Structure formats: structure tokens, C-alpha cells
Amino acid sequence: MSSALSTQDLAPGLERCFLFDAVEDCYEITGITGGIPEWLRGSYYVNGPARFERAGQRYRHWLDGDGMVCALHFTDHGVCFANRFVGTRKLQEEDAAGKFLYRGFGTAFAGDRLRRGLMLEPPVNVSVYRWAGKLLAFGEQSLPMELDPENLATRGEFDFHGRLNEVSPFAAHPKFDPATGHLFNFGISYSATQPVINLYEFDAAANLIQRSRFPITMPHSNHDFGISSRHAVFFLSPLLMDFHRFWREKLSVMESLRWEPERGSSILIAPRVPKSEPPFSVPAGAGYCLHLINCFEQGDILTVDILELEAPVYGEYQPIPDLFTAVSPGRPVRYCIALESKKIVERIVMDYDRTPDFPSIDPALTSAKYDDFWMLGISASGRKGRKFFNQLAHGCWSRGGVRHLFQAQPGVYLAGEPVLAARPGAPGKGVVIVEQINTTNDQAAFLLFDASEVSNGPIARLPLRHRIHPGFHASFFHS
């Protein structure tokens, strides 16, 4: 812990979540306490950064670390755990060299490299999904990597049958239409004259169906988007990328970002079917959105649910391990937009302000009306000093706030998107799976909660043999 935080350590032991060498492993979990529902069969996956040091050099930023995927396989015979690094080009070359070679999202150094001299060599550390018969790990602005769904061995880059290439802009937050199995994603093509959002749609066999392009006025740094039944939705915050600094001054992405709240935020609404209608934008204050929760349409009203912060969060992901020292408050916010008049007709703010992140819904309700969602929160939000996620909150729109809340003990942290493994035939019901890291005894586990009663604590605890790093996004695939 840095000396600046010596009197404000609101996350004791947090360094033990980050500063250790990750171990790849595969084994059947023993010592499980509680009960696993009989219907829970399938695989849980979570991706996240897991290497921050090499040869005495340390990354500064949480997004810099090499991606590692963890899996839980729930079978009739027990639960098996596996974890492996994503075998990217970056990882392989740096393993061979014994040192960092490539510039990171938040770390630049003398002599560092870029892919083709233009972009970061991706660590592929953000998300992971089972789709089209494949397990795909995603990073920012890069092709996904295909992994073996059982042992997580890397099979190579997945280019969607040759329709994309290594410089195609492709984000880490694909959306899946539950009615068709189609995958939607976006990527931003940055240009000094006209940045463009690319919107992709792939069918359930991973064939590219269509690609649309929508000009935007500023080089927004945009991480996520949403889909409704007829539209793709982008919350564009005034966090802007300065490529002059990135390329010519050889700075990190983090150092090249500018927050200009006076420019305001907007919601871009674009048709899912190309050229079926013109895209349009509506002004939406000056908040910052990293993650959307869900979007859906009812008649003329498009509902856009987001987690809205007062300022960007990327600067709070550094320096490792002193994170979130001055993170701004954030809340779930619902925007109701009249499509005919192209105006926001209602803005609803939920009363949970613990800087929530990693929102999760029942995937079967993507782009549909829903009520329940789950998110992680930081109990010490609003206080100065390093801190980390230690709350699991069950949000409920019909109640206007948090329905249930689980609070971890001091020195114990939660991580990874709290994904819902839905009970068959019961939308919005089931089990929520969350990663737990206990820094008081250096033990890690996965916790299972009844999705409707998270405040009662976990119904099962799955202890691991060794520590794992805090994950980012997760998913569950029913067998």
C-alpha cells in the first residue's frame, strides 16, 4: 500500500488480490459447503487480468494484465475447476522474452511495441462466452480468442470465417439475441476527421449477416452498448481519445484519454436493420457510463438502463494495488425515450449509490422487459482511500432500489460479474455465481447465492486450492 493511503486504507490486504503469480490448474473441487441445486448443470466462465509483473517490471493499470479464464463445470459427479491464461500473441512473445514487450492500456515504457504500430496488442482479458459451438474470450478492439470449452487451451484467433481481421475494430461486449441466437457487436474506427461506429450482426453459425456504419462527432472511448428488439443503443460519454498523444508522444491509452464533461453525454439510437431508419441522438446530461444493464421497447418508448457515474472510472483502476481511491458515486439510471419525438420523457434514478459495476440480468431477457438485475458495489464509496467491491446487490426496478444486499466481511472481496444461472422454466430465478477472495487467509472461492435472496448469504461455497485474480465479466452455459 502506498504511503499516501496509509491513513485511509479502506481495503486492507487488497495487494494480495493482485500481486502474486497466477497458477494454471485443473481439478475436481473438494470441501464444498452448503448445497448445489440438482438442476444446476453446465459451465460457468469468467475472464480477467491475471499477470501484472515480469522481470521486476509492474503494470500500473488493472486493464493491463494478461487475460486468464476460469471455469466451473457442474456435472452429475461434482464440480471441476480449470483456469488458464489466454494464449495471445502478446503472452507468447513476452513469455519467450521473459519481459514485457507491448504497451498496455495504462502502462507505457521506453521501447514498447504496438500491433502494426497502430494499436495495442490485446491481452484479451475482459469477457468470455460460449456461442456457436465455441468458447470465445474477448478483449478491447480485437478479435476474440477461441478456447477449448473444457480445459481452456487456446485454439487461436477467431475471425468469423474470414470476415474480420486482426485490425477490425471489435469490442469486448457482444450481445446475444435470445430469440435468434444472433451475436451483435460494435467497434469504433477512429479517424482524425470522422470517427465511425461499426455495428455487426452474425447468425448462430457465426456468419456475418450485416455490418453498418454510423458516423459520430467525437472520438469517444466506448466500452459497452445495448440492443432492443429494433435498435442498437450507445451511451456516448465525453471521454475522448487523443491519438496524437498515443502515437506521437508514445503515451498509454489511459494517458491519452480526456474527460470533457462540458461537451455532455448523448444516447445514440441506431437501427439494427441497416438503412431501415436514420440513427439519431438525444442529449443525456454529462454523466459517464461504462456498462449498460439492458434495453427494451414497449410501443413508442425505448427504455435504456445503465450504470451512471459522475466521472470516468478508468483512472481509478490504477495504480495497482491502490484502486478506487477517489472513485465518484454511481447509480443505476433508467432513461425512457419517445422514439417518435426523439426525446427523453423520463429519467429514473435508483437509490443505490455504492459505485455499482458489472451488472447482470437473466440472458433470456436481453432486449425484453425485465425487473431484476444483480451488480457489485463498494461499501466505502464516497470516502477517500483505496477500496474494492465487497457488496452483491439485487436491484429491482419495480421497487425503485435494491431488493436484497449481501455485505462481505472486512478483508474479503467480491469480483467478477455476478452472473445468473437461470433455473429452467423460471425467468429471473436461479443461482447467482460470484468470485470471493479472502485476503485474511489467502483463500479464494466461488459463492452460489439464491438469486432471490442474496442477503441470506451464499447457499454454497466452492473453495479453490489457490488464489485467483479478480475477474471482470462472466457467463453461464447450460449443458
Coordinates of C-alpha atoms in Angstrom, one line a residue:
M1 CA 0.0 0.0 0.0
S2 CA 1.3 3.5 -0.9
S3 CA 2.2 5.9 1.9
A4 CA -0.4 8.3 0.6
L5 CA -3.0 5.8 1.6
S6 CA -1.5 4.8 5.0
T7 CA -4.3 6.5 6.9
Q8 CA -7.1 5.7 4.5
D9 CA -6.8 2.0 3.7
L10 CA -10.4 1.1 3.2
A11 CA -9.4 -2.2 1.6
P12 CA -6.9 -3.9 3.9
G13 CA -5.0 -6.7 2.1
L14 CA -6.0 -5.6 -1.4
E15 CA -2.5 -6.1 -2.7
R16 CA -2.9 -9.8 -2.0
C17 CA -5.6 -9.9 -4.7
F18 CA -3.2 -8.7 -7.4
L19 CA 0.5 -9.1 -6.6
F20 CA 1.1 -12.8 -6.9
D21 CA 1.9 -15.3 -9.6
A22 CA -1.2 -17.0 -11.0
V23 CA -1.2 -20.8 -11.2
E24 CA -2.8 -22.7 -14.0
D25 CA -4.6 -25.8 -12.8
C26 CA -7.5 -28.3 -13.4
Y27 CA -9.1 -30.4 -10.6
E28 CA -12.3 -31.5 -9.0
I29 CA -13.3 -29.2 -6.2
T30 CA -13.5 -30.8 -2.8
G31 CA -14.6 -29.4 0.6
I32 CA -17.8 -27.8 -0.9
T33 CA -20.1 -26.5 1.9
G34 CA -23.8 -25.9 1.5
G35 CA -25.9 -27.3 -1.3
I36 CA -25.7 -27.1 -5.1
P37 CA -29.2 -27.2 -6.7
E38 CA -29.8 -30.5 -8.6
W39 CA -30.8 -28.7 -11.7
L40 CA -27.5 -26.7 -12.0
R41 CA -25.7 -28.4 -14.8
G42 CA -23.4 -26.6 -17.2
S43 CA -20.3 -24.4 -17.2
Y44 CA -19.5 -21.0 -15.7
Y45 CA -16.7 -18.9 -17.2
V46 CA -15.1 -15.7 -16.0
N47 CA -12.3 -13.7 -17.7
G48 CA -10.0 -11.2 -16.1
P49 CA -6.4 -9.8 -16.0
A50 CA -4.0 -12.0 -14.1
R51 CA -0.4 -11.1 -14.7
F52 CA 0.9 -7.7 -13.6
E53 CA 4.6 -8.3 -13.1
R54 CA 7.5 -9.6 -15.2
A55 CA 11.3 -9.3 -14.5
G56 CA 10.8 -6.6 -11.9
Q57 CA 8.5 -4.5 -14.1
R58 CA 5.0 -3.9 -12.8
Y59 CA 1.9 -2.8 -14.8
R60 CA 0.1 0.3 -13.4
H61 CA -3.4 -0.4 -14.6
W62 CA -5.9 -3.2 -13.9
L63 CA -6.7 -3.4 -17.6
D64 CA -3.0 -4.1 -18.5
G65 CA -2.9 -7.7 -17.1
D66 CA -2.8 -10.7 -19.4
G67 CA -6.2 -12.4 -19.6
M68 CA -6.9 -15.6 -17.6
V69 CA -10.2 -17.6 -17.9
C70 CA -11.5 -19.6 -15.0
A71 CA -14.2 -22.3 -15.4
L72 CA -16.5 -24.2 -13.2
H73 CA -18.1 -27.3 -14.7
F74 CA -21.2 -28.5 -12.9
T75 CA -21.8 -32.2 -13.6
D76 CA -23.7 -35.1 -12.1
H77 CA -20.5 -36.2 -10.4
G78 CA -19.4 -32.9 -8.9
V79 CA -17.8 -29.6 -9.8
C80 CA -14.5 -29.3 -11.7
F81 CA -12.4 -26.1 -11.8
A82 CA -10.0 -25.1 -14.5
N83 CA -8.0 -21.9 -15.2
R84 CA -5.6 -20.9 -18.0
F85 CA -4.0 -17.9 -19.4
V86 CA -5.4 -16.9 -22.8
G87 CA -2.6 -17.8 -25.2
T88 CA -2.4 -14.5 -27.1
R89 CA 0.4 -13.4 -29.4
K90 CA 1.4 -10.9 -26.7
L91 CA 1.6 -13.6 -24.0
Q92 CA 3.6 -16.0 -26.1
E93 CA 6.2 -13.4 -27.2
E94 CA 6.6 -12.0 -23.7
D95 CA 6.9 -15.5 -22.2
A96 CA 9.7 -16.1 -24.7
A97 CA 11.4 -12.8 -24.0
G98 CA 10.9 -13.0 -20.2
K99 CA 9.8 -9.4 -20.1
F100 CA 7.0 -7.1 -21.1
L101 CA 7.3 -6.0 -24.8
Y102 CA 4.0 -4.3 -25.6
R103 CA 2.4 -1.1 -24.4
G104 CA -0.5 -1.5 -22.0
F105 CA -3.8 0.3 -21.6
G106 CA -2.3 2.2 -18.6
T107 CA 1.4 1.5 -18.9
A108 CA 3.8 2.8 -21.5
F109 CA 7.6 2.3 -21.3
A110 CA 10.7 3.0 -23.4
G111 CA 10.8 0.8 -26.5
D112 CA 7.4 -0.6 -26.1
R113 CA 5.6 -2.0 -29.1
L114 CA 2.2 -1.7 -30.8
R115 CA 0.4 -4.0 -33.2
R116 CA 1.3 -2.8 -36.6
G117 CA 2.5 0.4 -35.0
L118 CA -1.2 1.4 -34.6
M119 CA -3.0 -0.3 -31.7
L120 CA -2.4 -2.2 -28.5
E121 CA -1.5 -5.8 -28.8
P122 CA -4.6 -7.1 -26.9
P123 CA -4.3 -9.1 -23.6
V124 CA -7.8 -10.4 -24.2
N125 CA -8.8 -10.0 -20.6
V126 CA -12.4 -8.7 -20.5
S127 CA -15.2 -11.3 -21.2
V128 CA -15.9 -14.9 -22.3
Y129 CA -18.9 -16.5 -23.8
R130 CA -20.0 -19.9 -25.2
W131 CA -21.6 -19.4 -28.6
A132 CA -22.0 -21.0 -32.0
G133 CA -20.4 -24.2 -30.6
K134 CA -17.3 -22.3 -29.5
L135 CA -15.9 -20.7 -26.3
L136 CA -14.7 -17.2 -27.1
A137 CA -12.6 -14.9 -25.0
F138 CA -12.9 -11.2 -25.8
G139 CA -10.7 -8.1 -25.3
E140 CA -10.9 -4.5 -26.3
Q141 CA -10.9 -3.6 -30.0
S142 CA -9.6 -7.1 -31.1
L143 CA -10.7 -10.4 -32.4
P144 CA -11.8 -12.9 -29.8
M145 CA -9.7 -16.0 -29.0
E146 CA -11.2 -19.4 -29.3
L147 CA -10.6 -21.7 -26.3
D148 CA -11.3 -25.3 -25.5
P149 CA -14.6 -25.2 -23.5
E150 CA -13.4 -27.9 -21.1
N151 CA -9.6 -27.4 -20.4
L152 CA -9.5 -23.8 -21.7
A153 CA -6.5 -24.4 -24.0
T154 CA -6.2 -21.7 -26.6
R155 CA -7.1 -22.7 -30.2
G156 CA -6.3 -19.3 -31.8
E157 CA -7.9 -16.1 -33.0
F158 CA -11.5 -16.5 -34.3
D159 CA -12.1 -14.3 -37.4
F160 CA -15.8 -15.3 -38.1
H161 CA -15.0 -17.4 -41.1
G162 CA -12.5 -14.9 -42.5
R163 CA -14.9 -11.9 -42.4
L164 CA -12.8 -10.0 -39.9
N165 CA -9.1 -9.5 -39.5
E166 CA -6.6 -8.5 -36.7
V167 CA -7.2 -4.8 -37.1
S168 CA -11.0 -5.0 -37.3
P169 CA -12.5 -2.8 -34.5
F170 CA -14.3 -5.2 -32.3
A171 CA -15.4 -4.6 -28.7
A172 CA -15.4 -6.9 -25.7
H173 CA -19.2 -6.7 -25.0
P174 CA -21.1 -8.7 -27.6
K175 CA -24.9 -9.0 -27.2
F176 CA -26.9 -12.1 -27.9
D177 CA -30.5 -12.1 -29.2
P178 CA -32.2 -14.9 -27.3
A179 CA -34.8 -15.3 -30.0
T180 CA -32.4 -16.0 -32.8
G181 CA -29.1 -16.8 -31.2
H182 CA -27.5 -14.0 -33.3
L183 CA -24.5 -12.1 -31.9
F184 CA -24.3 -8.3 -32.2
N185 CA -21.2 -6.3 -31.5
F186 CA -19.6 -3.0 -32.3
G187 CA -16.2 -1.4 -32.8
I188 CA -15.1 2.2 -33.3
S189 CA -13.0 3.2 -36.3
Y190 CA -11.0 6.2 -35.1
S191 CA -10.1 8.9 -37.6
A192 CA -8.8 12.4 -37.3
T193 CA -11.7 13.6 -39.5
Q194 CA -14.7 11.3 -38.9
P195 CA -14.8 8.5 -36.2
V196 CA -17.3 5.8 -37.1
I197 CA -19.2 3.1 -35.0
N198 CA -19.3 -0.2 -36.8
L199 CA -22.3 -2.4 -35.9
Y200 CA -22.0 -6.2 -36.7
E201 CA -24.6 -8.9 -36.7
F202 CA -23.6 -12.6 -37.0
D203 CA -26.0 -15.6 -37.3
A204 CA -26.0 -18.6 -34.9
A205 CA -23.4 -20.2 -37.1
A206 CA -21.0 -17.2 -36.8
N207 CA -21.7 -16.0 -40.4
L208 CA -21.6 -12.2 -40.9
I209 CA -25.1 -11.1 -41.9
Q210 CA -24.6 -7.4 -41.9
R211 CA -22.3 -4.5 -41.0
S212 CA -23.5 -1.0 -40.6
R213 CA -21.5 2.2 -40.1
F214 CA -22.7 5.3 -38.1
P215 CA -20.6 8.4 -38.0
I216 CA -20.0 10.1 -34.6
T217 CA -18.8 13.6 -34.0
M218 CA -16.1 12.9 -31.4
P219 CA -13.6 10.1 -30.7
H220 CA -15.5 8.6 -27.8
S221 CA -14.0 5.9 -25.7
N222 CA -16.9 3.5 -25.5
H223 CA -16.8 0.1 -23.8
D224 CA -20.4 -1.3 -24.0
F225 CA -23.7 -1.0 -25.8
G226 CA -27.2 -2.4 -25.7
I227 CA -29.8 -3.9 -28.1
S228 CA -33.5 -3.7 -28.1
S229 CA -35.9 -5.5 -30.4
R230 CA -35.2 -3.0 -33.2
H231 CA -32.3 -0.8 -32.2
A232 CA -28.7 -0.7 -31.1
V233 CA -28.1 1.8 -28.3
F234 CA -24.8 3.6 -27.4
F235 CA -24.4 5.8 -24.4
L236 CA -21.7 8.2 -25.6
S237 CA -19.9 9.9 -22.7
P238 CA -17.4 12.8 -23.3
L239 CA -14.4 10.6 -22.5
L240 CA -12.3 11.2 -25.7
M241 CA -9.3 9.5 -27.2
D242 CA -6.4 11.7 -28.3
F243 CA -4.5 9.6 -30.8
H244 CA -1.9 12.3 -31.4
R245 CA -0.7 11.7 -27.9
F246 CA -1.0 8.0 -28.2
W247 CA 1.1 7.7 -31.4
R248 CA 3.4 10.6 -31.4
E249 CA 4.0 11.1 -27.7
K250 CA 4.0 7.3 -27.1
L251 CA 1.7 7.5 -24.2
S252 CA -0.6 4.8 -22.8
V253 CA -4.3 4.8 -23.7
M254 CA -5.1 6.0 -20.2
E255 CA -2.8 9.0 -20.6
S256 CA -4.3 9.8 -24.0
L257 CA -7.9 10.0 -22.7
R258 CA -9.6 13.4 -22.0
W259 CA -12.7 13.9 -19.9
E260 CA -14.6 16.9 -21.2
P261 CA -17.9 16.9 -19.3
E262 CA -18.8 20.4 -20.8
R263 CA -19.4 18.6 -24.1
G264 CA -22.2 16.5 -22.5
S265 CA -23.3 12.9 -23.0
S266 CA -25.7 11.6 -25.6
I267 CA -27.6 8.4 -26.4
L268 CA -27.1 7.2 -30.0
I269 CA -30.0 5.1 -31.2
A270 CA -29.3 3.2 -34.4
P271 CA -31.4 0.7 -36.4
R272 CA -30.5 -3.0 -36.1
V273 CA -31.5 -3.4 -39.8
P274 CA -29.2 -1.2 -41.9
K275 CA -30.9 1.8 -43.6
S276 CA -34.3 0.9 -42.2
E277 CA -34.4 4.3 -40.5
P278 CA -31.9 7.0 -39.8
P279 CA -30.0 6.9 -36.5
F280 CA -30.5 9.8 -34.1
S281 CA -29.0 11.1 -30.8
V282 CA -30.6 12.6 -27.7
P283 CA -28.7 14.6 -25.1
A284 CA -28.3 12.9 -21.7
G285 CA -26.7 15.1 -19.2
A286 CA -22.9 14.8 -18.5
G287 CA -22.6 11.5 -16.7
Y288 CA -20.3 8.6 -17.5
C289 CA -21.5 5.2 -18.5
L290 CA -19.1 2.2 -18.6
H291 CA -21.8 -0.5 -18.6
L292 CA -25.4 -0.7 -19.8
I293 CA -27.8 -3.1 -17.9
N294 CA -30.5 -3.7 -20.6
C295 CA -32.6 -2.0 -23.3
F296 CA -36.2 -2.8 -24.4
E297 CA -39.1 -1.3 -26.3
Q298 CA -42.8 -1.0 -25.5
G299 CA -44.7 0.8 -28.1
D300 CA -43.1 4.1 -28.8
I301 CA -41.0 4.0 -25.7
L302 CA -37.4 2.8 -25.7
T303 CA -36.1 2.1 -22.2
V304 CA -32.3 2.3 -21.7
D305 CA -31.0 1.2 -18.3
I306 CA -27.4 2.0 -17.4
L307 CA -25.0 2.3 -14.5
E308 CA -24.2 6.0 -14.5
L309 CA -21.2 7.6 -12.7
E310 CA -20.4 11.2 -12.2
A311 CA -16.9 10.7 -13.8
P312 CA -15.0 8.0 -15.6
V313 CA -13.8 5.0 -13.7
Y314 CA -10.7 4.0 -15.7
G315 CA -8.4 6.4 -13.7
E316 CA -9.5 4.5 -10.6
Y317 CA -8.1 1.2 -11.9
Q318 CA -4.6 2.5 -11.0
P319 CA -2.0 2.3 -9.6
I320 CA -2.2 -1.4 -8.7
P321 CA -3.0 -2.3 -6.0
D322 CA -4.3 1.0 -4.7
L323 CA -7.6 1.1 -6.7
F324 CA -10.7 3.3 -6.5
T325 CA -9.1 5.8 -4.2
A326 CA -11.3 8.7 -5.3
V327 CA -14.0 6.9 -7.4
S328 CA -17.1 9.0 -8.0
P329 CA -20.6 7.9 -6.9
G330 CA -22.6 6.0 -9.4
R331 CA -26.2 4.6 -9.6
P332 CA -28.5 2.6 -11.8
V333 CA -30.4 5.0 -14.0
R334 CA -33.3 4.4 -16.4
Y335 CA -33.8 6.6 -19.5
C336 CA -37.2 6.4 -21.2
I337 CA -37.1 7.8 -24.8
A338 CA -40.0 8.5 -27.0
L339 CA -39.0 7.3 -30.5
E340 CA -41.4 9.4 -32.4
S341 CA -40.4 12.7 -30.7
K342 CA -36.8 11.6 -30.2
K343 CA -36.8 13.0 -26.6
I344 CA -36.2 11.6 -23.1
V345 CA -39.5 11.7 -21.4
E346 CA -38.5 10.2 -18.1
R347 CA -35.3 9.6 -16.1
I348 CA -35.4 7.4 -13.1
V349 CA -32.6 7.2 -10.6
M350 CA -32.3 4.2 -8.3
D351 CA -31.3 4.9 -4.7
Y352 CA -28.2 2.6 -4.6
D353 CA -25.1 4.8 -4.9
R354 CA -22.3 2.5 -4.0
T355 CA -20.5 2.9 -7.4
P356 CA -22.0 -0.3 -8.8
D357 CA -20.5 -2.2 -11.7
F358 CA -20.7 -5.5 -13.6
P359 CA -24.5 -5.5 -14.0
S360 CA -26.1 -8.8 -14.9
I361 CA -29.6 -9.9 -16.0
D362 CA -31.2 -13.1 -17.0
P363 CA -29.7 -13.5 -20.5
A364 CA -33.1 -14.8 -21.8
L365 CA -34.5 -11.3 -21.1
T366 CA -31.9 -9.4 -23.2
S367 CA -33.8 -6.7 -25.1
A368 CA -37.0 -7.6 -23.3
K369 CA -38.9 -6.0 -20.4
Y370 CA -37.4 -7.2 -17.1
D371 CA -37.3 -6.2 -13.5
D372 CA -34.4 -7.8 -11.7
F373 CA -30.6 -7.4 -12.1
W374 CA -27.5 -8.0 -10.0
M375 CA -24.4 -5.9 -9.5
L376 CA -21.3 -5.5 -7.4
G377 CA -20.9 -2.4 -5.2
I378 CA -18.2 -0.7 -3.0
S379 CA -19.5 -0.1 0.6
A380 CA -16.9 2.7 1.2
S381 CA -17.8 4.6 -2.0
G382 CA -17.7 8.4 -1.2
R383 CA -14.7 8.1 1.2
K384 CA -11.1 8.8 0.2
G385 CA -8.7 5.8 0.2
R386 CA -8.3 2.6 -1.7
K387 CA -11.3 0.3 -1.8
F388 CA -12.8 -2.6 -3.7
F389 CA -16.0 -4.4 -4.4
N390 CA -17.5 -6.0 -1.3
Q391 CA -21.2 -5.9 -1.9
L392 CA -23.6 -8.0 -4.0
A393 CA -26.8 -6.1 -4.7
H394 CA -30.0 -7.3 -6.2
G395 CA -31.7 -4.4 -8.0
C396 CA -35.4 -4.3 -8.7
W397 CA -36.9 -1.6 -10.9
S398 CA -40.5 -2.1 -9.7
R399 CA -39.2 -1.4 -6.2
G400 CA -37.1 1.5 -7.3
G401 CA -34.0 0.3 -5.4
V402 CA -32.0 -2.6 -4.1
R403 CA -34.2 -5.5 -3.1
H404 CA -31.5 -7.5 -1.3
L405 CA -27.9 -6.8 -0.3
F406 CA -25.0 -9.1 0.7
Q407 CA -22.1 -7.5 2.5
A408 CA -18.7 -9.3 2.7
Q409 CA -16.6 -9.3 5.9
P410 CA -13.6 -7.0 6.3
G411 CA -10.7 -8.1 4.2
V412 CA -12.9 -10.2 2.0
Y413 CA -13.7 -9.0 -1.6
L414 CA -16.1 -10.0 -4.4
A415 CA -15.2 -10.0 -8.0
G416 CA -16.4 -10.9 -11.5
E417 CA -19.8 -10.2 -13.0
P418 CA -22.4 -11.8 -10.7
V419 CA -23.8 -14.0 -13.4
L420 CA -27.3 -15.6 -13.2
A421 CA -27.5 -19.3 -13.9
A422 CA -31.3 -19.3 -14.5
R423 CA -33.4 -22.2 -13.3
P424 CA -35.0 -23.8 -16.3
G425 CA -38.6 -22.6 -16.8
A426 CA -38.3 -19.8 -14.2
P427 CA -37.2 -16.5 -15.8
G428 CA -35.2 -14.3 -13.4
K429 CA -34.9 -17.1 -10.9
G430 CA -31.9 -19.3 -10.2
V431 CA -28.4 -19.0 -8.8
V432 CA -26.0 -16.1 -8.9
I433 CA -22.3 -17.0 -9.0
V434 CA -19.7 -14.7 -7.6
E435 CA -15.9 -14.9 -7.1
Q436 CA -14.7 -14.4 -3.5
I437 CA -11.1 -13.5 -2.4
N438 CA -10.3 -13.7 1.3
T439 CA -7.1 -11.7 2.0
T440 CA -7.1 -12.7 5.6
N441 CA -6.1 -16.2 4.8
D442 CA -5.2 -16.0 1.1
Q443 CA -8.1 -18.3 0.1
A444 CA -10.3 -17.9 -3.0
A445 CA -13.7 -19.5 -3.6
F446 CA -16.8 -19.2 -5.7
L447 CA -20.0 -18.4 -4.0
L448 CA -23.5 -19.5 -5.1
F449 CA -26.5 -17.4 -4.0
D450 CA -30.2 -17.9 -4.3
A451 CA -30.9 -15.1 -6.9
S452 CA -34.0 -14.0 -5.0
E453 CA -32.4 -14.0 -1.5
V454 CA -28.8 -12.8 -1.8
S455 CA -29.0 -11.1 1.6
N456 CA -29.3 -14.5 3.2
G457 CA -25.7 -15.2 2.2
P458 CA -24.4 -18.0 -0.1
I459 CA -26.2 -21.3 -0.4
A460 CA -22.9 -23.0 -1.4
R461 CA -19.2 -22.2 -1.2
L462 CA -16.7 -23.8 -3.6
P463 CA -13.2 -23.4 -2.2
L464 CA -10.2 -23.4 -4.5
R465 CA -6.7 -24.7 -3.9
H466 CA -5.0 -21.4 -4.7
R467 CA -5.7 -17.7 -5.1
I468 CA -7.1 -16.3 -8.4
H469 CA -7.1 -12.7 -9.5
P470 CA -10.3 -10.6 -9.5
G471 CA -12.2 -11.3 -12.7
F472 CA -14.2 -9.0 -15.0
H473 CA -17.1 -10.5 -17.0
A474 CA -18.6 -13.9 -16.6
S475 CA -21.2 -16.1 -18.3
F476 CA -23.0 -19.4 -17.7
F477 CA -23.7 -22.1 -20.4
H478 CA -26.4 -24.7 -19.5
S479 CA -25.4 -28.2 -20.6

